[in-house]
PDB file of C-alpha atoms in Angstrom:
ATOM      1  CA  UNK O   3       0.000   0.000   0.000  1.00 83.00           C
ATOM      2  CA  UNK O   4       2.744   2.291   0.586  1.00 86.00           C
ATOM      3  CA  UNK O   5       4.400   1.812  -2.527  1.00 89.00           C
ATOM      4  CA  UNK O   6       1.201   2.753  -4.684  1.00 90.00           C
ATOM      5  CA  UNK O   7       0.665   5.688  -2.961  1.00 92.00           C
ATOM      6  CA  UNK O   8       4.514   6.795  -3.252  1.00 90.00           C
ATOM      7  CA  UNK O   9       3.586   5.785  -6.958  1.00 92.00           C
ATOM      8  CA  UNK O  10       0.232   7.708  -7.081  1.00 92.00           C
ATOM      9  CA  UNK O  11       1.655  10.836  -5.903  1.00 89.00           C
ATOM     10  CA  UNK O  12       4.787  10.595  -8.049  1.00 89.00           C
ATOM     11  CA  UNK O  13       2.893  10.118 -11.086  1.00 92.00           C
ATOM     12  CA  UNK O  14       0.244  12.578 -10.381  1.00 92.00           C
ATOM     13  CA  UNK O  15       2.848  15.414 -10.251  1.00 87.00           C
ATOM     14  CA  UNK O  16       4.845  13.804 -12.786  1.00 88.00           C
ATOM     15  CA  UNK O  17       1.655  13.934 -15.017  1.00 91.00           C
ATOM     16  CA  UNK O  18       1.094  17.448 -14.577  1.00 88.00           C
ATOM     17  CA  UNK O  19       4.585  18.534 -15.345  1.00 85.00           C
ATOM     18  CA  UNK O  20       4.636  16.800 -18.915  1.00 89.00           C
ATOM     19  CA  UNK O  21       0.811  17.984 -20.265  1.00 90.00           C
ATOM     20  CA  UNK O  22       1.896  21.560 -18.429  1.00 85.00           C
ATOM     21  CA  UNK O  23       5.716  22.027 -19.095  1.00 81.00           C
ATOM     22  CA  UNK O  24       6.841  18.962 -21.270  1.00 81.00           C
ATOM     23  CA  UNK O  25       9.063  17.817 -18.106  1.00 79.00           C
ATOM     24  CA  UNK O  26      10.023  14.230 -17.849  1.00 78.00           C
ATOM     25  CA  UNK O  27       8.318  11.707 -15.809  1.00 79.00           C
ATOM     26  CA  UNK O  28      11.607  10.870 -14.389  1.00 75.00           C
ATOM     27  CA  UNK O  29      12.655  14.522 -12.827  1.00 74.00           C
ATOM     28  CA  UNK O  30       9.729  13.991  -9.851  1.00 80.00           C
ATOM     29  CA  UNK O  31       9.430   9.242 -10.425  1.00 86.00           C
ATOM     30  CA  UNK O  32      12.806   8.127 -10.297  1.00 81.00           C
ATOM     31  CA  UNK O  33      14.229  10.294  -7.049  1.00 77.00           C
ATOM     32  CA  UNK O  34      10.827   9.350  -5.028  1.00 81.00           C
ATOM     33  CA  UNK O  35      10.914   6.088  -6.033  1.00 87.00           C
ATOM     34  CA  UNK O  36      14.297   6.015  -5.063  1.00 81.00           C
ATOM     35  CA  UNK O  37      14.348   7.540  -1.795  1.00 77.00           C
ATOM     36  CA  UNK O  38      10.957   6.749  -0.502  1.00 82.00           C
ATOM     37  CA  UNK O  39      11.404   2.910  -1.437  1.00 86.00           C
ATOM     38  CA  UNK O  40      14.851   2.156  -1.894  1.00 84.00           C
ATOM     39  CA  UNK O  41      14.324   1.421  -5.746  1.00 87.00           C
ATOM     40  CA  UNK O  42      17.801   1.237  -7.561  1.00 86.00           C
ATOM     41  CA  UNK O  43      18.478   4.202  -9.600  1.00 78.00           C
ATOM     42  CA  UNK O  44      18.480   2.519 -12.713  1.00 80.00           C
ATOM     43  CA  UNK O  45      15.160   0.523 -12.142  1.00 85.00           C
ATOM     44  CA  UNK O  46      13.634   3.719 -10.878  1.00 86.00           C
ATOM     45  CA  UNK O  47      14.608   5.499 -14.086  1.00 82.00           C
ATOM     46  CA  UNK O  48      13.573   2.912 -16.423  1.00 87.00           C
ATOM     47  CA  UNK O  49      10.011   2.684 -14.401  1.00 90.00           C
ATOM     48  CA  UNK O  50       9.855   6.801 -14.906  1.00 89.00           C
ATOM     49  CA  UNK O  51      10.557   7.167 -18.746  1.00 87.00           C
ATOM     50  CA  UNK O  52       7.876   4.090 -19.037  1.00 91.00           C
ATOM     51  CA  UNK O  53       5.040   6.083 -17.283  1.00 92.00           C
ATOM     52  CA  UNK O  54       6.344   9.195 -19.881  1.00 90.00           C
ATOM     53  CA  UNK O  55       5.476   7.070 -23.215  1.00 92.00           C
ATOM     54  CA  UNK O  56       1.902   7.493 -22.941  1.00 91.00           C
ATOM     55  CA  UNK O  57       1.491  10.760 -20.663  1.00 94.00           C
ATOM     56  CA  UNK O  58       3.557  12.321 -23.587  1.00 92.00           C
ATOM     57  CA  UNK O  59       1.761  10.639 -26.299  1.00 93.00           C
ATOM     58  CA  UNK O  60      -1.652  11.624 -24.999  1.00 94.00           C
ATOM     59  CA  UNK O  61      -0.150  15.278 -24.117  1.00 94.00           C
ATOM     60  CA  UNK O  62       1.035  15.540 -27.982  1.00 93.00           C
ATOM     61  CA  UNK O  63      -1.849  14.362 -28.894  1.00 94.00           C
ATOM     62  CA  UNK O  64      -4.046  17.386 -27.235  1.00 95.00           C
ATOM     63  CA  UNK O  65      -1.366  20.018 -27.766  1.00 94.00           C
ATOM     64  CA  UNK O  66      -1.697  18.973 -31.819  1.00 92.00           C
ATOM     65  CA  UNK O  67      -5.307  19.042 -31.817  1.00 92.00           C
ATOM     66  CA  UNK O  68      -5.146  22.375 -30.844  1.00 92.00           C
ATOM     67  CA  UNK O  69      -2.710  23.240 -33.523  1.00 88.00           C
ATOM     68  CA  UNK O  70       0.062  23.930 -30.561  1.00 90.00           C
ATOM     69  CA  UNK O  71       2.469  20.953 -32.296  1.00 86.00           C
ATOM     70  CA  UNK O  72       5.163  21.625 -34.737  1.00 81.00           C
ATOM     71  CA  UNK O  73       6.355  18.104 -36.346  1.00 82.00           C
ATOM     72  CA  UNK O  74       8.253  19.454 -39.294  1.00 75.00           C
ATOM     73  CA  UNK O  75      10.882  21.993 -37.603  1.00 72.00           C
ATOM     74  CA  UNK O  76      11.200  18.930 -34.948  1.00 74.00           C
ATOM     75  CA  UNK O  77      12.304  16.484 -37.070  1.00 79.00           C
ATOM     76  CA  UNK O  78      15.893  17.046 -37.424  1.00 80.00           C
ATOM     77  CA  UNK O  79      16.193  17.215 -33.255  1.00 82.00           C
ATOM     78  CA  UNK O  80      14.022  14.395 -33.131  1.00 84.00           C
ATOM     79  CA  UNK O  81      16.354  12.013 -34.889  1.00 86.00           C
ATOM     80  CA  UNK O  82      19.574  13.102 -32.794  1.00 85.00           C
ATOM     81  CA  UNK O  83      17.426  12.376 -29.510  1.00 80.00           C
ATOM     82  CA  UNK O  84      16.193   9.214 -30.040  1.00 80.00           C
ATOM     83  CA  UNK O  85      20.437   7.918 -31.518  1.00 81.00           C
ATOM     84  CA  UNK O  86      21.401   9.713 -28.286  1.00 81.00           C
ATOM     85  CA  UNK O  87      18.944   8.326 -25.558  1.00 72.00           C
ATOM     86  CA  UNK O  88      20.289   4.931 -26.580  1.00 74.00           C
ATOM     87  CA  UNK O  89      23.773   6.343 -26.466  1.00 80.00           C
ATOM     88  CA  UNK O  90      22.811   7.627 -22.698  1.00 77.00           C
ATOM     89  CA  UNK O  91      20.983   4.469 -21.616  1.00 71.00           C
ATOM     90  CA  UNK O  92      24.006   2.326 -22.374  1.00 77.00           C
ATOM     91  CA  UNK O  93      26.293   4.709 -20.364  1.00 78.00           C
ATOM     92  CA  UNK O  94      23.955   4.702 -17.430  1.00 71.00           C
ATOM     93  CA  UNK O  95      24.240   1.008 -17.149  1.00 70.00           C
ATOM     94  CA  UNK O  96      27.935   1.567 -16.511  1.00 74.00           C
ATOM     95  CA  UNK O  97      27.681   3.746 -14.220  1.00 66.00           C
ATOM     96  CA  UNK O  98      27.318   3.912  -9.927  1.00 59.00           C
ATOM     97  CA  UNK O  99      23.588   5.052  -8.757  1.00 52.00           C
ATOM     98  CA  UNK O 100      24.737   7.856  -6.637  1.00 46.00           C
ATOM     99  CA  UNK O 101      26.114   9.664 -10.472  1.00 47.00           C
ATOM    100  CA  UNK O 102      22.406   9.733 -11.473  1.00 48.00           C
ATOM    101  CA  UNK O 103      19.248  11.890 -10.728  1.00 51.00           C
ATOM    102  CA  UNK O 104      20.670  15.382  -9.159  1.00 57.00           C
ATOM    103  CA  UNK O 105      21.241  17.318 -11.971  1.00 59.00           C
ATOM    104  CA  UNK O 106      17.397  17.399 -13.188  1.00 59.00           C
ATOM    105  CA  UNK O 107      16.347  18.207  -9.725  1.00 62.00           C
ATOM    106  CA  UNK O 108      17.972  21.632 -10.044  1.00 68.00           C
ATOM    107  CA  UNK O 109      16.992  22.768 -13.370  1.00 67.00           C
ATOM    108  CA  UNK O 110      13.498  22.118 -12.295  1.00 69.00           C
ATOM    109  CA  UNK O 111      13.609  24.540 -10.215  1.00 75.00           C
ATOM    110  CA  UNK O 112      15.813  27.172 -11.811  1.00 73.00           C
ATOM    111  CA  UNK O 113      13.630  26.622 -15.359  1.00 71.00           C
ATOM    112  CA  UNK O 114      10.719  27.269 -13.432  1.00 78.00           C
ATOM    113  CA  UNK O 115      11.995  30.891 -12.446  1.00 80.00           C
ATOM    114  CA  UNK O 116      13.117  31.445 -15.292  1.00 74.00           C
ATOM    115  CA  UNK O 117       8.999  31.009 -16.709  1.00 76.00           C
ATOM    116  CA  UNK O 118       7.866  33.354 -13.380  1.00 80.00           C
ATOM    117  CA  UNK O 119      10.181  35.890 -13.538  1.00 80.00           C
ATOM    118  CA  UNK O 120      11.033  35.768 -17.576  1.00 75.00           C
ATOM    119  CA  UNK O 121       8.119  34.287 -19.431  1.00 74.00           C
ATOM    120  CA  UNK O 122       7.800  33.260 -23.115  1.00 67.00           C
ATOM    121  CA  UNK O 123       5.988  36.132 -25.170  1.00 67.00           C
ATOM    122  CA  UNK O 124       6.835  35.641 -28.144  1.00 65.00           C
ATOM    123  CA  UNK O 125       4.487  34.370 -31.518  1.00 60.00           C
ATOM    124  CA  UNK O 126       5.325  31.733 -33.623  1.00 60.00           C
ATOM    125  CA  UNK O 127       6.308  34.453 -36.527  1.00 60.00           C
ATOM    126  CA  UNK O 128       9.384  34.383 -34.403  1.00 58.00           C
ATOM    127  CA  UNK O 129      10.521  31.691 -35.882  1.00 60.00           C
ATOM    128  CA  UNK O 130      11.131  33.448 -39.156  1.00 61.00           C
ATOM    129  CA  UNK O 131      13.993  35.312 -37.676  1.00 64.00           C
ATOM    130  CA  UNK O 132      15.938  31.772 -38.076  1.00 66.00           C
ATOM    131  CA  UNK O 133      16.934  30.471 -41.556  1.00 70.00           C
ATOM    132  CA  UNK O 134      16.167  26.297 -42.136  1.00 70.00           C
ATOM    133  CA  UNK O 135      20.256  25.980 -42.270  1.00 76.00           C
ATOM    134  CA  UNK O 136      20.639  27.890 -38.947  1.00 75.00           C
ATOM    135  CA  UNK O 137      17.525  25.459 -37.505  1.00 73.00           C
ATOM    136  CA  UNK O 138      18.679  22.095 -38.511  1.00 78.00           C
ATOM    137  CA  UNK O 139      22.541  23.068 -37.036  1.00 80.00           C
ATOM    138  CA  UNK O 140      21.178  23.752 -34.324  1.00 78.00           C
ATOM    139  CA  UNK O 141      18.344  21.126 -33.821  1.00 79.00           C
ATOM    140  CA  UNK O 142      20.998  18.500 -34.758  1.00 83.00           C
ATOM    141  CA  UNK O 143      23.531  19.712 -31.909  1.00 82.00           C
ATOM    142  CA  UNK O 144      20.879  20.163 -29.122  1.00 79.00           C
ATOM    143  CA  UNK O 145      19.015  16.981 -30.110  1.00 82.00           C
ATOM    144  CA  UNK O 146      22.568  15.182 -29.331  1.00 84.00           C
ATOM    145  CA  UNK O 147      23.219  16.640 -25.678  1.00 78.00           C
ATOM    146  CA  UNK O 148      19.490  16.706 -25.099  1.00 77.00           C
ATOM    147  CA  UNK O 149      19.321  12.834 -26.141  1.00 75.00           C
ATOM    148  CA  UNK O 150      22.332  11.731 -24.214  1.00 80.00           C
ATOM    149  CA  UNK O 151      21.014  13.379 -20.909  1.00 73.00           C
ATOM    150  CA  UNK O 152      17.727  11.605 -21.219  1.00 67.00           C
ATOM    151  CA  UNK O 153      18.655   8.339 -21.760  1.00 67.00           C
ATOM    152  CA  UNK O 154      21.975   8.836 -19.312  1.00 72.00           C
ATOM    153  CA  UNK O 155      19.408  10.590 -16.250  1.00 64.00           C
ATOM    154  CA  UNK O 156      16.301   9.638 -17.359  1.00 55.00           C
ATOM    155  CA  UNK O 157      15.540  13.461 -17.012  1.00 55.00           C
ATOM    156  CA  UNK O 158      16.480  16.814 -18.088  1.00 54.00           C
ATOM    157  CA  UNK O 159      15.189  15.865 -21.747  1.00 63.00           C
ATOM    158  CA  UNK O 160      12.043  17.728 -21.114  1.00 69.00           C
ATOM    159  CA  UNK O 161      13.657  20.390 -19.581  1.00 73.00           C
ATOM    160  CA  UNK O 162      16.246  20.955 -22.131  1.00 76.00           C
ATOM    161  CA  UNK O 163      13.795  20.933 -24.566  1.00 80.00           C
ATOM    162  CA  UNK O 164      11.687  23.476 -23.584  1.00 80.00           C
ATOM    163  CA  UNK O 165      14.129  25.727 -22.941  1.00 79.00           C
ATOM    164  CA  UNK O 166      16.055  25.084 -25.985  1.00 80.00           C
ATOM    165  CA  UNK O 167      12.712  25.261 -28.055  1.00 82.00           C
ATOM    166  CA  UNK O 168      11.857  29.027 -26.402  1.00 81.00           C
ATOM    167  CA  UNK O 169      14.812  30.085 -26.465  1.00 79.00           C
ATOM    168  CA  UNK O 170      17.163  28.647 -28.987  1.00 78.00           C
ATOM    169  CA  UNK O 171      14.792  27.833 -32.062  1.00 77.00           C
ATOM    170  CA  UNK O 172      12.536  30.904 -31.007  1.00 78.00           C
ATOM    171  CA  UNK O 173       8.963  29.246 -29.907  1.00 83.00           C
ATOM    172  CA  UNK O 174       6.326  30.284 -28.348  1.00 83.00           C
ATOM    173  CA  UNK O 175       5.313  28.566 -25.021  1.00 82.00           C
ATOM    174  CA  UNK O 176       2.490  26.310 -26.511  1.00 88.00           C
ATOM    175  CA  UNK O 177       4.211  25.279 -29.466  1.00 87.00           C
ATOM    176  CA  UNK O 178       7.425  24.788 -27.675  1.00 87.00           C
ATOM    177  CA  UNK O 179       5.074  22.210 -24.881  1.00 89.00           C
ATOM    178  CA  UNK O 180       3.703  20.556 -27.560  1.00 91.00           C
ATOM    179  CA  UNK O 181       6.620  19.790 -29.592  1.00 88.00           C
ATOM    180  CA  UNK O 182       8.567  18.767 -26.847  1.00 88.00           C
ATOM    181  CA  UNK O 183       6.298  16.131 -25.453  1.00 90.00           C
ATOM    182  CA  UNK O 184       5.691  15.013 -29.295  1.00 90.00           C
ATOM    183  CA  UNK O 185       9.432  13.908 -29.033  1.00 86.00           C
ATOM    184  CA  UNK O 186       9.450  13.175 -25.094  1.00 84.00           C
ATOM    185  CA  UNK O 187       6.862  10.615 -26.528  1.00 88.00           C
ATOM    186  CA  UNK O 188       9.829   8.423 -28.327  1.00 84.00           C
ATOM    187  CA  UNK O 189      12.559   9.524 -26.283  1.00 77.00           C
ATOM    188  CA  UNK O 190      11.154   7.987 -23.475  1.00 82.00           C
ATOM    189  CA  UNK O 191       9.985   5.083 -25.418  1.00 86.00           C
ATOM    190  CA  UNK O 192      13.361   4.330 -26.669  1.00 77.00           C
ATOM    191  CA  UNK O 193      14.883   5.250 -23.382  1.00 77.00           C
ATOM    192  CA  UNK O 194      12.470   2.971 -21.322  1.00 85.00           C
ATOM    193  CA  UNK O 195      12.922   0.089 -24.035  1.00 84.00           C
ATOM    194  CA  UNK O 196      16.882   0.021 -23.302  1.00 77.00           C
ATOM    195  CA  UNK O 197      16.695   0.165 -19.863  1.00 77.00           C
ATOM    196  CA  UNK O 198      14.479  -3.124 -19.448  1.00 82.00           C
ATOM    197  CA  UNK O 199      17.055  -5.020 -22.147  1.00 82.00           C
ATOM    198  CA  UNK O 200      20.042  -3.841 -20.360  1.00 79.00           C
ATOM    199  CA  UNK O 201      18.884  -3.525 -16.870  1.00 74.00           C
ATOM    200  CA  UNK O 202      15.848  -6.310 -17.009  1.00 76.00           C
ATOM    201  CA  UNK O 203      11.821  -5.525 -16.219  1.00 82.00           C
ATOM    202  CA  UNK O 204      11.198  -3.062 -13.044  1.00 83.00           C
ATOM    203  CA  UNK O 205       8.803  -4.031 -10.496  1.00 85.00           C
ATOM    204  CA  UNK O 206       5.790  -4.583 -12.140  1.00 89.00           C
ATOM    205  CA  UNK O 207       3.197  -2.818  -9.722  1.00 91.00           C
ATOM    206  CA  UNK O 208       5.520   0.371  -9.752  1.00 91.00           C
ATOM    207  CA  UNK O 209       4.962   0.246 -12.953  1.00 90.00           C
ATOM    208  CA  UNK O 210       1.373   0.141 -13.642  1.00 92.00           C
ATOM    209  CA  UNK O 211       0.699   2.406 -10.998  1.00 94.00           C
ATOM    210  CA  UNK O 212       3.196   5.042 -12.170  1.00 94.00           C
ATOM    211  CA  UNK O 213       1.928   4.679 -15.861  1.00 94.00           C
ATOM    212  CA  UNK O 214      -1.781   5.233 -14.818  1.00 96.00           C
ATOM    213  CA  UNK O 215      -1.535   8.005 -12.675  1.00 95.00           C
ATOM    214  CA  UNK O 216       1.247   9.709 -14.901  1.00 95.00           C
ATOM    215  CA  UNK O 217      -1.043   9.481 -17.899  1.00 95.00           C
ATOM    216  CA  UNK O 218      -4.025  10.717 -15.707  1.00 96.00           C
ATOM    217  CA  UNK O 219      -2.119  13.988 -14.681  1.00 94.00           C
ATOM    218  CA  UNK O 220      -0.799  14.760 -17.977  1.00 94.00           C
ATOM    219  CA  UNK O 221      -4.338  14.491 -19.766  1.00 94.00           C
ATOM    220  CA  UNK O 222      -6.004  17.805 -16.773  1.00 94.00           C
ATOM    221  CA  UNK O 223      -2.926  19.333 -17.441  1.00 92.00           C
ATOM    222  CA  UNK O 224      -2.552  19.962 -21.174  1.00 93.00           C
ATOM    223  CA  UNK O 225      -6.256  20.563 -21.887  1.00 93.00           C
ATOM    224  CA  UNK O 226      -5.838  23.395 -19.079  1.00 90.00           C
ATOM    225  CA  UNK O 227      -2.371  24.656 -20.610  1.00 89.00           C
ATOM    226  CA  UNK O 228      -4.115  24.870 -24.311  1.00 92.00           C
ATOM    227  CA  UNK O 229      -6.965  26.764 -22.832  1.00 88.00           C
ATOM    228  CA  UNK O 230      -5.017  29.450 -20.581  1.00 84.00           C
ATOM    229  CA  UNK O 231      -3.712  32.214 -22.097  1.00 83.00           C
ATOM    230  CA  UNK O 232      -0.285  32.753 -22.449  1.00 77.00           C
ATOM    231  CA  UNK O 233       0.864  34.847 -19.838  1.00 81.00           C
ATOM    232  CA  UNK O 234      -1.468  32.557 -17.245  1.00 84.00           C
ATOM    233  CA  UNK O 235       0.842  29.309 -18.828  1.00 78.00           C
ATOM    234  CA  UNK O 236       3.531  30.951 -18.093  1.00 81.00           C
ATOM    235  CA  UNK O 237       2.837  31.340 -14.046  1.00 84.00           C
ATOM    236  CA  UNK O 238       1.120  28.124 -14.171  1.00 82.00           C
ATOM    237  CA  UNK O 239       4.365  26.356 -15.579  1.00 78.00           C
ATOM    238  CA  UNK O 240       6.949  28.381 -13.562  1.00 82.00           C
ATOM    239  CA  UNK O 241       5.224  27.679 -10.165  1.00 84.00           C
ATOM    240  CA  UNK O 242       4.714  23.633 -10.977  1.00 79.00           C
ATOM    241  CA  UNK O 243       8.447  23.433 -12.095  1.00 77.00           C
ATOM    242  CA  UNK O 244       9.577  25.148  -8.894  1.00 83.00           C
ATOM    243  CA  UNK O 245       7.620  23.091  -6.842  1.00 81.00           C
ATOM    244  CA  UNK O 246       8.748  20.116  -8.072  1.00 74.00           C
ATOM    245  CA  UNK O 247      11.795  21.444  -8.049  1.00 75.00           C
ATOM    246  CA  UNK O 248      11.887  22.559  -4.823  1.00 80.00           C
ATOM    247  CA  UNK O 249      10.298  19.716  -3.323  1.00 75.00           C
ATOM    248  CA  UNK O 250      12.750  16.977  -4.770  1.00 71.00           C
ATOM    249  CA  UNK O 251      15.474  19.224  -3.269  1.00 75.00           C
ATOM    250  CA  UNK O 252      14.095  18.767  -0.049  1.00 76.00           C
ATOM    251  CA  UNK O 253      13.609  15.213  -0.541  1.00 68.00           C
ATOM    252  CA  UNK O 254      17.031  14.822  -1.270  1.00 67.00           C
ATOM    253  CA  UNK O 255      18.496  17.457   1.581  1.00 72.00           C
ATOM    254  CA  UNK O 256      16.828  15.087   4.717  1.00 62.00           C
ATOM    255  CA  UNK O 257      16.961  11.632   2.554  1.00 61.00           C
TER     256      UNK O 257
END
């Protein structure tokens, strides 16, 4: 009973940070799961980017109907991700526990400032001011580093991407949430897949558990973050990253 709940609560606010802010299952799963039940690190992350397949496919899926997804400009970063998530995975295996998980808990928190105190303004005729050379340079080189942290952390993929999308590639918020979940959606796929070849297949009631109440917090959050306007996004996205944020720091401060 205590692990479902651990898993409940992990996957609700997991589930609202991907339909809300495209952030990975694992930045709020895998150091719970961790801490509160003594899951290994690597289990823990494979259980997270599992539970982020179908929370990001169903988040995609809303953010596209509302014409908030952008496949085409995507598909150059999309590639590098998914070659660099296996990449990741494979150097995760190699790796101790204790080098794995800290890093997302951080940018959580600091990315969510950065939507409270600097939000994303801009239109999507921003976009313009790039040429399709100058996108697919630098789509193929942030794809990489974003792909390699995913699969190495399980986390920060999300992150990256949103932050790249805004502020790199010039996106507005809802496009930027959309497409990043669209490719969080085989990221994680691909990520999950390697861990359970290399690593074997996590706890299976962890599992459901996260996947169902991941999926469940995604879906309220991205029909509410397609309906606010932008400026209300923006606070609503800035103050769930920083709690996150700030709670896993906490979590990890009196573990």
């Amino acid at each position: 009973m205590y692990l479902i709940l651990i898993c409940v609560i992990a996957g609700l606010g997991a589930g609202f940070g991907t339909g809300l802010a495209g952030l990975s299952a694992a930045a709020v799963i895998s150091p719970m799961l961790i801490t509160f039940c003594d899951f290994p690190a690597y289990e823990a992350v494979g259980i997270a980017l599992a539970s982020d397949v179908l929370a990001s496919a169903v988040s995609a899926y809303i953010y596209g109907k509302n014409k908030n997804l952008d496949i085409k400009n995507g598909l150059v970063m999309l590639i590098s991700v998914l070659c660099f998530t296996m990449v990741g995975s494979y150097v995760a295996s190699l790796v101790p526990n204790t080098t794995m998980g800290n890093f997302s808990v951080f940018m959580t928190f600091l990315l969510g400032l950065r939507f409270l105190f600097k939000p994303v303004m801009r239109t999507r005729s921003a976009m313009a001011d790039l040429s399709a050379s100058q996108r697919v340079l630098r789509s193929l080189g942030c794809g990489i580093l974003i792909g390699f942290i995913c699969g190495f952390i399980g986390a920060g993929g999300g992150m990256m991407l949103l932050l790249v999308l805004t502020s790199v590639l010039g996106y507005d918020l809802k496009t930027a949430v959309g497409t990043s979940v669209f490719i969080m959606a085989f990221t994680a796929f691909t990520g999950a897949a390697s861990h359970m070849v290399i690593g074997g297949f996590p706890d299976l009631t962890a599992l459901i558990v996260c996947i169902l109440a991941t999926l469940i917090g995604a879906r309220i959050a991205a029909r509410f973050a397609n309906e606010a306007d932008p400026k209300r996004q923006n606070q609503a996205t800035g103050l769930v990253l920083c709690l996150l944020g700030g709670a896993m720091i906490l979590v990890k401060l009196f573990s």
